[in-house]
Coordinates of C-alpha atoms and ligand atoms in Angstrom, one line a residue:
X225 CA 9.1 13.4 13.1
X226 CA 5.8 12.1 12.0
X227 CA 2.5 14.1 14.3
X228 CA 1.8 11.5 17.1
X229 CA 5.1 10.3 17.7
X230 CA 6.6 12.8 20.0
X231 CA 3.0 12.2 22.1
X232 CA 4.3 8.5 21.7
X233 CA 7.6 9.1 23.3
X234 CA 5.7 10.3 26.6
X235 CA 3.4 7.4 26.7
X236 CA 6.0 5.2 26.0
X237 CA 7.8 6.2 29.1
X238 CA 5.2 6.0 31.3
X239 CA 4.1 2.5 29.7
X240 CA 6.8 0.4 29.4
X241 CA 8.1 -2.5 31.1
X242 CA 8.5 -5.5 29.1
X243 CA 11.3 -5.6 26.1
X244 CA 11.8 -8.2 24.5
X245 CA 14.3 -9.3 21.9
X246 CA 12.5 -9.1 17.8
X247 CA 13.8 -10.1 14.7
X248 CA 12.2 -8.5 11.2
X249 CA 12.7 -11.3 8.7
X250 CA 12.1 -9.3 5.2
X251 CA 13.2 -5.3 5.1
X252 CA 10.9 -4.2 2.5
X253 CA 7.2 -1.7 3.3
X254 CA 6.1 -3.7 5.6
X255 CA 9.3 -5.0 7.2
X256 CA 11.4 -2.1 7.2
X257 CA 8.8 0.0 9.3
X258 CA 7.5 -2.8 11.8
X259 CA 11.6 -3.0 12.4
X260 CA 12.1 1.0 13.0
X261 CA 8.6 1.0 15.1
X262 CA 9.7 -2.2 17.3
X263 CA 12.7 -0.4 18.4
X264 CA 10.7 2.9 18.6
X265 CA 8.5 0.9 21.5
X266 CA 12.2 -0.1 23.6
X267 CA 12.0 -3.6 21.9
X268 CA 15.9 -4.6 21.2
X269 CA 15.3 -5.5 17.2
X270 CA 17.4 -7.2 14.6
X271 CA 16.3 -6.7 10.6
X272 CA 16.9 -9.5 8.2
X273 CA 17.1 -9.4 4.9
X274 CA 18.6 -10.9 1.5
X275 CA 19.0 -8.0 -0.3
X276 CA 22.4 -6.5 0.5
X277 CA 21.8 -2.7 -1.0
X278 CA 18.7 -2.6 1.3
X279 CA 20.1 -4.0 4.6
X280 CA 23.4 -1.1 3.8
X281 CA 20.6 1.7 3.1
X282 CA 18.8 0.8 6.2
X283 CA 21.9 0.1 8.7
X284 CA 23.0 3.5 7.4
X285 CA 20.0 5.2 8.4
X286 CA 18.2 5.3 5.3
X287 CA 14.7 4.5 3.9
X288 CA 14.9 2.6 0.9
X289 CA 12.0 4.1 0.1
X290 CA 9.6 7.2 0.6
X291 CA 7.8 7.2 3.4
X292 CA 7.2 9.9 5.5
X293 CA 8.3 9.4 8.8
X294 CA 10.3 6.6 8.4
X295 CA 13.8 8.6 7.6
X296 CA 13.8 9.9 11.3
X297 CA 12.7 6.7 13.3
X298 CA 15.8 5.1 11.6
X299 CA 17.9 7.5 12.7
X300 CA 17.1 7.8 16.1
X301 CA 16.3 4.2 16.6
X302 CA 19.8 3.5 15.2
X303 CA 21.0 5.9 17.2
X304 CA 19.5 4.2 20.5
X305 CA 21.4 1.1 19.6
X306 CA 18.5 -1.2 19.6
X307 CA 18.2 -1.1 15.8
X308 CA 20.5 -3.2 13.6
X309 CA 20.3 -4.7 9.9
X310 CA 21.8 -7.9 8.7
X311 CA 22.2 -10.3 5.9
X312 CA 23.0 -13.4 8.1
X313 CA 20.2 -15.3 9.4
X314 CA 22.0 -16.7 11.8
X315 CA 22.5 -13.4 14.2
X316 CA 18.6 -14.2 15.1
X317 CA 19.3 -16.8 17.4
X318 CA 18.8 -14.9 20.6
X319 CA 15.3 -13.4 19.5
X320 CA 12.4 -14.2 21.3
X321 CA 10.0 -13.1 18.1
X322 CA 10.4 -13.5 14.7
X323 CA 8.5 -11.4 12.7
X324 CA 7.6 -12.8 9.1
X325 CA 7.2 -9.7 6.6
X326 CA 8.5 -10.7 3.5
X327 CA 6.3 -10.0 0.2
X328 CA 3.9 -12.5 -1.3
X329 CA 3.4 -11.2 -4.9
X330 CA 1.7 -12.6 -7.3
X331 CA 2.5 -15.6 -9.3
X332 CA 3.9 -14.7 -12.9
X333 CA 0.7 -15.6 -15.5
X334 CA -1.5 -16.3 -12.7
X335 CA -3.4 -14.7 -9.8
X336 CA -2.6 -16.8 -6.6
X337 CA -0.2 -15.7 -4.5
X338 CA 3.5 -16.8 -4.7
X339 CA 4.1 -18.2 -1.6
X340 CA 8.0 -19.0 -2.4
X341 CA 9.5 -16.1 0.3
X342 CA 7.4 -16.8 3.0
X343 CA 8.4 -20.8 3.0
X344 CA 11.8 -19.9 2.5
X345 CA 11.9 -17.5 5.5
X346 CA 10.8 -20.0 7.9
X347 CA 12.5 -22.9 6.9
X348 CA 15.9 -20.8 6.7
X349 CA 14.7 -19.4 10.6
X350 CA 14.1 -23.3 11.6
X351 CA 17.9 -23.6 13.0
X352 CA 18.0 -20.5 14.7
X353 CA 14.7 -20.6 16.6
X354 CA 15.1 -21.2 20.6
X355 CA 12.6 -23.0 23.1
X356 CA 9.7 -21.0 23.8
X357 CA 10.1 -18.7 21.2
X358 CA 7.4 -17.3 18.8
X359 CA 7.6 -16.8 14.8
X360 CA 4.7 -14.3 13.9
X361 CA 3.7 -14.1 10.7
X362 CA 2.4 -10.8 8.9
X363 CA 2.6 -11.2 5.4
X364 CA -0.7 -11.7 3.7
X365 CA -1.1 -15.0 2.9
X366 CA -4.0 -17.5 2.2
X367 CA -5.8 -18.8 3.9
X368 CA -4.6 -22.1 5.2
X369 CA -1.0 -21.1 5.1
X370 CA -0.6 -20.7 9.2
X371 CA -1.5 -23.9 9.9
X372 CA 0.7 -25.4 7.0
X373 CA 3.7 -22.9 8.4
X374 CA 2.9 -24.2 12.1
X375 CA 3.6 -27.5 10.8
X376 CA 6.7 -26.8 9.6
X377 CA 7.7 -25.0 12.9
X378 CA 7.1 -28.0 14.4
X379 CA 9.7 -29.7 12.9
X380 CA 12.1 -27.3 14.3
X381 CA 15.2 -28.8 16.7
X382 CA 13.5 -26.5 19.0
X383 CA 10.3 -26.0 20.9
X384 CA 8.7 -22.8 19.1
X385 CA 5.4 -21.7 18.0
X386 CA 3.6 -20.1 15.4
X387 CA 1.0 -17.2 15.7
X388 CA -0.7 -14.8 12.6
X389 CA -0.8 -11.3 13.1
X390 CA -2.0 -9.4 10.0
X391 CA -0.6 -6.2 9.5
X392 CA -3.1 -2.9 7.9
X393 CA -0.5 -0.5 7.3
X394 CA -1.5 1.9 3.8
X395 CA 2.0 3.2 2.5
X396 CA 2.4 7.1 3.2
X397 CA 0.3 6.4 6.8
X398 CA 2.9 3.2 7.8
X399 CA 4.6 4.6 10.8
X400 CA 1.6 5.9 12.6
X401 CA -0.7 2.9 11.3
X402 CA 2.5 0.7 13.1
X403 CA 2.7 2.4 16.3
X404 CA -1.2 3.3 16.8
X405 CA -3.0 0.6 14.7
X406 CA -6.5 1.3 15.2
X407 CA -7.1 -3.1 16.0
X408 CA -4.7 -5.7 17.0
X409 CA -5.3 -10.0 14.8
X410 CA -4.1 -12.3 16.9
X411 CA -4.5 -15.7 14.7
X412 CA -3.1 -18.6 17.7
X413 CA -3.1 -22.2 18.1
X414 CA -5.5 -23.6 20.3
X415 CA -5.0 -24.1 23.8
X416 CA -2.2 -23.3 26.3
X417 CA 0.7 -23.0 23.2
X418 CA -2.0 -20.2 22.0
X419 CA -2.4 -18.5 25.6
X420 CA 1.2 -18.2 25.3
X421 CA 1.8 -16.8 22.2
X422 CA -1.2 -14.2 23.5
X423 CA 0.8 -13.0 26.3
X424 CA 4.0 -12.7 23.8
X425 CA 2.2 -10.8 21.3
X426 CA 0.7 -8.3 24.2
X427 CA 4.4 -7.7 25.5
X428 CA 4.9 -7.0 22.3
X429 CA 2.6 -4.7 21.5
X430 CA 2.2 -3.4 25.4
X431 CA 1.9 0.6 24.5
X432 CA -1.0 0.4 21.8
X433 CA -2.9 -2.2 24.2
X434 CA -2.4 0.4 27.2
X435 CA -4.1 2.9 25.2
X436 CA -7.4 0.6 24.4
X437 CA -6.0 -0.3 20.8
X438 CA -9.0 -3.2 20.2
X439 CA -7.2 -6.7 20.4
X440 CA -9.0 -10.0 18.2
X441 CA -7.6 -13.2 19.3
X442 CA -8.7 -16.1 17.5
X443 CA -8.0 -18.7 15.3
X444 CA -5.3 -19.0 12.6
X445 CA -7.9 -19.2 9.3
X446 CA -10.0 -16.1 10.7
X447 CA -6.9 -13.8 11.2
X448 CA -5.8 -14.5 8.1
X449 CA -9.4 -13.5 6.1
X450 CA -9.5 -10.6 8.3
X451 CA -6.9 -9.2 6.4
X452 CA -7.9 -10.1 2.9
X453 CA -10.9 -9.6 3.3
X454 CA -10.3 -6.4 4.7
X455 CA -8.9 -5.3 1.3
X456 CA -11.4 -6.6 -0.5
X457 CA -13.6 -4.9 1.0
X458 CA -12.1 -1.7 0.4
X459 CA -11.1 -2.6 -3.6
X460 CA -14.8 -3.2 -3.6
X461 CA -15.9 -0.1 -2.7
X462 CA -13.9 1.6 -4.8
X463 CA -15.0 -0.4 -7.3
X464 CA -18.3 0.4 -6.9
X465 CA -18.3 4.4 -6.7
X466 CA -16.1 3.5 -10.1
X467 CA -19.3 1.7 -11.4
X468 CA -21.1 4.7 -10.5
X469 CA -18.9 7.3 -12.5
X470 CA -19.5 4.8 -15.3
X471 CA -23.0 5.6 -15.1
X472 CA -22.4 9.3 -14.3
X473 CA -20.7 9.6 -17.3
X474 CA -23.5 8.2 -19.3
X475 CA -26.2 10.2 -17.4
X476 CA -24.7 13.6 -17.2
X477 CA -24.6 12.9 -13.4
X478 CA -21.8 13.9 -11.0
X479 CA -20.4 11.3 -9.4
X480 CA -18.4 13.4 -6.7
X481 CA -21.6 14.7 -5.5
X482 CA -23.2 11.3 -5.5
X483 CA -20.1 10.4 -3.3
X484 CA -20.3 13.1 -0.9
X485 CA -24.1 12.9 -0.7
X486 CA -24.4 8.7 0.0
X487 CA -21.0 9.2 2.2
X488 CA -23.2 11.5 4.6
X489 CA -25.0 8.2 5.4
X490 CA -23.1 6.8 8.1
X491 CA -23.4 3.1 7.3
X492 CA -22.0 3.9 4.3
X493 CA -19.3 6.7 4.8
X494 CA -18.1 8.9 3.1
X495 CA -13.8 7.5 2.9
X496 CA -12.6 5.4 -0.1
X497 CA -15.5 6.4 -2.0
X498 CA -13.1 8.6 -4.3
X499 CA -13.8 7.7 -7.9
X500 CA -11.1 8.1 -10.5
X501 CA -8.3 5.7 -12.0
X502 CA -9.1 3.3 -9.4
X503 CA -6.8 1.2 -7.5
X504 CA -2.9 0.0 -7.6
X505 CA 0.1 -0.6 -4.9
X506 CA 1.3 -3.7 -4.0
X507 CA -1.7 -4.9 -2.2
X508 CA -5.2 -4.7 -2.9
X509 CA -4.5 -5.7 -6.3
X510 CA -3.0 -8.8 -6.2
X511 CA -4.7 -9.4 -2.8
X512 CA -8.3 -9.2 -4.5
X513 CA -6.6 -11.9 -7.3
X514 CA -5.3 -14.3 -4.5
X515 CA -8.3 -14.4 -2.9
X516 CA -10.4 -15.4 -5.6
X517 CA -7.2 -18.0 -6.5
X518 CA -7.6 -19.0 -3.3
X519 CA -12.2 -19.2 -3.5
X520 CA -11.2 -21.7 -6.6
X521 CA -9.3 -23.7 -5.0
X522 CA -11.4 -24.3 -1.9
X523 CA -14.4 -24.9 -4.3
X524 CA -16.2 -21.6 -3.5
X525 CA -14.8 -20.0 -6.6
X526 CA -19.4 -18.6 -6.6
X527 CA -18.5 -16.9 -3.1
X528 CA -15.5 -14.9 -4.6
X529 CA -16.7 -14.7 -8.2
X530 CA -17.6 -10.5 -7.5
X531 CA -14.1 -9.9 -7.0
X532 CA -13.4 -10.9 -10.7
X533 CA -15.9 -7.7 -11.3
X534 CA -14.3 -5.5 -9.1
X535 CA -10.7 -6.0 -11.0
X536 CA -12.4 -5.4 -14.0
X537 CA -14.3 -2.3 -13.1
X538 CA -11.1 -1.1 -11.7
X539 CA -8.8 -2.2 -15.2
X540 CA -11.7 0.0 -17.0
X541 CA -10.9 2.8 -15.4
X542 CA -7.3 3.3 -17.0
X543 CA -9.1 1.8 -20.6
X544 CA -11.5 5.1 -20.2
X545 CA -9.0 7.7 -19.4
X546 CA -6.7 6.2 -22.0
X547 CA -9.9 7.1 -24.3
X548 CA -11.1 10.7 -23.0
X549 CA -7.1 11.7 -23.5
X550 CA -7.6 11.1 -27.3
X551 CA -11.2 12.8 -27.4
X552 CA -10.0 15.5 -25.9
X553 CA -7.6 15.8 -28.6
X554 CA -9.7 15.6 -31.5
X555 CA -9.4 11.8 -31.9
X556 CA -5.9 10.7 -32.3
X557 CA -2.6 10.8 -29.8
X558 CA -0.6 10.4 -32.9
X559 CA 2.2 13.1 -32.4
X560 CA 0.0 15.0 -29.7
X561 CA 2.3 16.2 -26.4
X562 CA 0.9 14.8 -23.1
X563 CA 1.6 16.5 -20.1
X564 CA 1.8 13.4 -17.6
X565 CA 1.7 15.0 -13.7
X566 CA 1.7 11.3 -11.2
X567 CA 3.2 8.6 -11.7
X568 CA 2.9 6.9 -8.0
X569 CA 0.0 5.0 -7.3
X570 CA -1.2 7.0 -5.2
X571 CA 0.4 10.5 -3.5
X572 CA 3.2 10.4 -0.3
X573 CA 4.4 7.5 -2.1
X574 CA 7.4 6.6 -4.5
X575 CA 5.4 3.3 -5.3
X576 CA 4.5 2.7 -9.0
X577 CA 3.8 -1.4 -8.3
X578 CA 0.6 -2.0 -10.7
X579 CA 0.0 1.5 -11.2
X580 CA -2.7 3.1 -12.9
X581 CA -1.1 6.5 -13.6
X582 CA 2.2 4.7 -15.0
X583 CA 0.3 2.5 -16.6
X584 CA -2.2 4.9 -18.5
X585 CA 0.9 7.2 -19.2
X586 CA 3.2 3.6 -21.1
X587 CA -0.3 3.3 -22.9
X588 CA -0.7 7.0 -24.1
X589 CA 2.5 6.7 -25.4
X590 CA 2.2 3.4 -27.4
X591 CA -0.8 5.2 -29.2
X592 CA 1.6 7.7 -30.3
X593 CA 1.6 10.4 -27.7
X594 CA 4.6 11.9 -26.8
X595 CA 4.6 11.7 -23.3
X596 CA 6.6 14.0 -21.0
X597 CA 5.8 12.8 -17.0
X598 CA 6.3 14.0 -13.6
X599 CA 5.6 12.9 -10.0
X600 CA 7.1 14.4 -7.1
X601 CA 8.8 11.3 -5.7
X602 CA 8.2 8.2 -8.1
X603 CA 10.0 9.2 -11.0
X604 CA 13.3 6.8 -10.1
X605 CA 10.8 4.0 -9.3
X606 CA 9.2 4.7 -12.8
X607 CA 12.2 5.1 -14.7
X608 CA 13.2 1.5 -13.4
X609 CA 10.3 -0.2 -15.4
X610 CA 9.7 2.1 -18.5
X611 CA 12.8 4.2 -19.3
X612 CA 11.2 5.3 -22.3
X613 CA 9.8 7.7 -20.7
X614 CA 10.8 11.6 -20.8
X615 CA 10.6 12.6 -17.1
X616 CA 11.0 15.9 -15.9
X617 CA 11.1 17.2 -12.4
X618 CA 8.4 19.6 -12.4
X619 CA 4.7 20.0 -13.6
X620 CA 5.2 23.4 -15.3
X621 CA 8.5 22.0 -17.0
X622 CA 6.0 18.9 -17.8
X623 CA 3.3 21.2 -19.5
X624 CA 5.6 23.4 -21.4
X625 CA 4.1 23.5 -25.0
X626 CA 1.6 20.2 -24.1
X627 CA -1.5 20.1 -26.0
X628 CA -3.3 18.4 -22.9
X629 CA -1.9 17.9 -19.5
X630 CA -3.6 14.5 -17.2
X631 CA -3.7 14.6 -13.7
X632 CA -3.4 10.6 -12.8
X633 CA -1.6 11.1 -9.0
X634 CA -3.7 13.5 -7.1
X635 CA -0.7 15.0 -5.1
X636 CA -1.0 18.1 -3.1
X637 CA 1.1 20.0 -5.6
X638 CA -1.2 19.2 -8.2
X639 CA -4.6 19.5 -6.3
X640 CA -3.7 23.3 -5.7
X641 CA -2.3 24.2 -9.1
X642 CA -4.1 27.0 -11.2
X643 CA -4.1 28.1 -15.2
X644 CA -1.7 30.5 -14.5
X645 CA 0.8 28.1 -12.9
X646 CA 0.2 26.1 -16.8
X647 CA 0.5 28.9 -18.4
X648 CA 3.0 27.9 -20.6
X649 CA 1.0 25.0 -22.6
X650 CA 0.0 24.9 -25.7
X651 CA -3.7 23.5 -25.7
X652 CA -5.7 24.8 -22.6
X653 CA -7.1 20.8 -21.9
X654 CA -6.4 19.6 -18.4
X655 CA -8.2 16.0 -17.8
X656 CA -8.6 15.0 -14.3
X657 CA -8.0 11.5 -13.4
X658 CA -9.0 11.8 -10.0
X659 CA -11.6 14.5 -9.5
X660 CA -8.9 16.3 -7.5
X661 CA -9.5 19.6 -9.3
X662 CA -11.8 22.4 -9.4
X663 CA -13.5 22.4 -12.6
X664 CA -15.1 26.0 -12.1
X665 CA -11.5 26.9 -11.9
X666 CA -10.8 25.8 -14.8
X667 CA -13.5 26.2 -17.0
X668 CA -13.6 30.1 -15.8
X669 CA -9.9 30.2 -17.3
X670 CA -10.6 29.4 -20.4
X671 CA -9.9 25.4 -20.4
X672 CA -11.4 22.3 -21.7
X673 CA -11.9 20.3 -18.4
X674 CA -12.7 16.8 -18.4
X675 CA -12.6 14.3 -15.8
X676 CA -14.2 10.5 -15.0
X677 CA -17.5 10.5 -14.2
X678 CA -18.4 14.5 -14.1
X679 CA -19.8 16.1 -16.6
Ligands
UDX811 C1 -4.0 -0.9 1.4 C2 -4.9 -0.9 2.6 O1 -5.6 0.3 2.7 C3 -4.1 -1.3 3.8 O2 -5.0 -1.4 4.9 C4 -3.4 -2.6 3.6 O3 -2.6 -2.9 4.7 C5 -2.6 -2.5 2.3 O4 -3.3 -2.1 1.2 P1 -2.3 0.9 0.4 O5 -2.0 -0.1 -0.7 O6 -1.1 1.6 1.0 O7 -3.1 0.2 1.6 O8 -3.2 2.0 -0.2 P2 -4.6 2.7 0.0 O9 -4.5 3.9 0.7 O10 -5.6 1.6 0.5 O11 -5.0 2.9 -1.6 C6 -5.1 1.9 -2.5 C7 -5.4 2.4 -3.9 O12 -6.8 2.8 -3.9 C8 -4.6 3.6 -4.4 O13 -4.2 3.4 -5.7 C9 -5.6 4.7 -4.2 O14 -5.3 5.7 -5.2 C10 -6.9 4.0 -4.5 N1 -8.1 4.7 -3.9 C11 -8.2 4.8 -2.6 C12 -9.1 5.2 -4.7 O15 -9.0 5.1 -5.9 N2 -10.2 5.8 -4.1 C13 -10.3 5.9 -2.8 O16 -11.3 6.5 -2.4 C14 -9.3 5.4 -2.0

């Protein structure tokens, strides 16, 4: 079990009164964990989804995907009989809370949001909802979508309201950002309908609020920027220490020191200020898109306009290490053996949705490379979308007889790898796509280091 949870159990005990009866509408990241940490807080919850294979997985105990933590609250919260998993839409009836956490992608050929699951999950929930009960929304959605879906609930045969409740969870952290979140968005309707959704949402969430979790309550637009705005921020900042290495690079400065030494200022600090391949996963790249989708529409596309800067700063990043691969090897990839270690978006996860290390690895090989890649979880998930890959299980299979190996995921395996682990390569070049390594290390061993934005 994930550190923290054990601790949980105790607090739990001494904590909780209120349990109230959830459904989970949507079994994927997001879904799938809210569901297992609901019945980890004594809620009775029900999981709904449409994809058969998932709601089998997950009603068998399984994770449909890697996250750590997530294996064992399945089992014990299936075990505790207030878990269960289903396909029919109907068995929701009796819930006093709908959650909402299906995915909101983005829109084939253009950045806004696709909004197509989300509308289809409440109007297939209008039938089954009872008087005075809540749907809660957590997908990130924009702006304006609340008040359009609290419409729509409306027009339900019963009398049930809508609330917004963002959700922050990062992938590999999901179970203890679920069950301690370090703020609680409560986006309500005005007036006595939103008092009343307030004192649902605190039963709800009655073990993190006894413990001083913060708690927002406001309006439905402002809980839902809080969230995308949130990410922007953060695909900003990354952004920018990535604008930085640029500069590095061209400078002969370090941009890892630059980081650790403007991180000591507390205003700025010190976390997601790691320059490398930049940014992917299933969020904060189509949520910085949607945003600015979403700034055009309202007529402010001026307010939003940086963000276009910040996706392109970030899609340089995989340009560039697509290029120091082939200096590195004299100038051409033609026929050259590539060493691939990450393919995940970033590590603890078996994600690969928009990422840069799967990514830069498909474009190494269309310039000829012959690419042999490994990730310690994400090479099913990878396989799915480019099975022209080679994969191989291991980094030191992965390097045998390579003429460069690339670091793009910095997993813990990788970070504390040394030249004698690679010994069996052909060229001694290691490029590091995420200033993960120690290049004294290397360098003393003989090898060509490079890496983005170091010199
Ligand atoms: C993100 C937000 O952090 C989370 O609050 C939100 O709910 C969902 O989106 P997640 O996508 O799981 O979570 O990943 P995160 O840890 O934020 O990393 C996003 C990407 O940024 C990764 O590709 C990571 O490698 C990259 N990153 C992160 C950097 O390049 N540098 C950093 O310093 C930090």
């Amino acid at each position: 079990m994930v550190s923290g949870v054990s601790a949980f159990h105790a607090e739990l005990s001494r904590t909780k009164a209120v349990e109230l009866k959830i459904s989970v509408i949507g079994c994927g990241y997001l879904g799938a964990v809210h569901a297992a940490c609901m019945a980890e807080l004594g809620h009775e919850v029900i999981g709904v989804d449409v994809d058969r294979a998932k709601i089998d997985a997950l009603e068998a105990g399984h994770a449909p995907f890697f996250e750590p933590g997530l294996p064992e609250l399945l089992a014990s919260a299936n075990a505790s009989g207030r878990l269960r998993f289903t396909t029919d839409m109907s068995e929701v009836a009796d819930a006093d809370v709908h959650f909402i956490a299906v995915g909101t992608p983005q829109k084939k050929g253009e950045y806004a949001a696709d909004l197509t699951y989300v509308d289809a999950a409440v109007t297939s929930l209008l039938p089954y909802l009872s008087d005075g009960s809540l749907v809660v929304g957590k997908s990130t959605v924009p702006v304006g979508t609340a008040a359009r879906l609290a419409a729509l609930v409306d027009t339900a045969p019963a009398d049930a309201s809508l609330a917004w409740n963002p959700e922050f969870l990062r992938e590999g952290f999901a179970v203890k950002d679920t069950l301690g979140p370090d703020r609680l968005v409560y986006g309500v309707p005005a007036g006595e309908a939103g008092e009343r959704a307030t004192a649902i949402l605190d039963s709800v969430y009655e073990v993190a609020l006894a413990r001083d979790t913060p708690r927002i309550v406001t309006d439905f637009a402002t809980a839902e920027l809080v969230k995308v705005s949130a990410n922007a921020f953060l695909a900003t900042k990354i952004s920018f220490i990535n604008a930085m290495a640029e500069i590095a690079e061209a400078t002969g400065a370090d941009v890892t020191q630059l980081a650790d030494a403007i991180g000591h200022d507390a205003r700025i600090g010190r976390r997601f200020l790691n320059s490398g391949l930049g940014f992917g996963g299933g969020c904060l790249p189509k949520d910085i898109r949607a945003f600015r989708a979403r700034g055009e529409e309202l007529g402010l596309g001026k307010s939003l306009a940086f963000l276009g800067e910040v996706d392109a700063i970030n899609l340089r990043r995989r340009d560039r290490m697509v290029e120091l691969t082939r200096e590195a090897l004299g100038g051409s990839l033609d026929g050259k053996h590539v060493a691939v270690l990450g393919l995940a978006f970033k590590p603890d996860s078996d994600d690969v949705r928009d990422s840069p290390s799967l990514d830069v690895a498909t474009r190494l090989r269309a310039e000829g490379a012959i690419v042999v890649a490994t990730d310690p979880e994400a090479i099913e998930t990878s396989r799915r979308l480019h099975p022209e890959l080679d994969y191989v299980e291991s980094a030191i299979e992965a390097a045998a007889g390579a003429d460069a190996v690339v670091v793009l995921t910095e997993w813990k395996q990788y970070r504390e790898l040394t030249p004698a682990d690679l010994s069996g390569t052909n060229g001694q070049v290691i490029l590091d796509g995420r200033n993960c390594l120690d290049p004294k290390l290397w360098r003393d061993a003989g090898w060509v280091y490079r890496s983005l934005g170091r010199p």
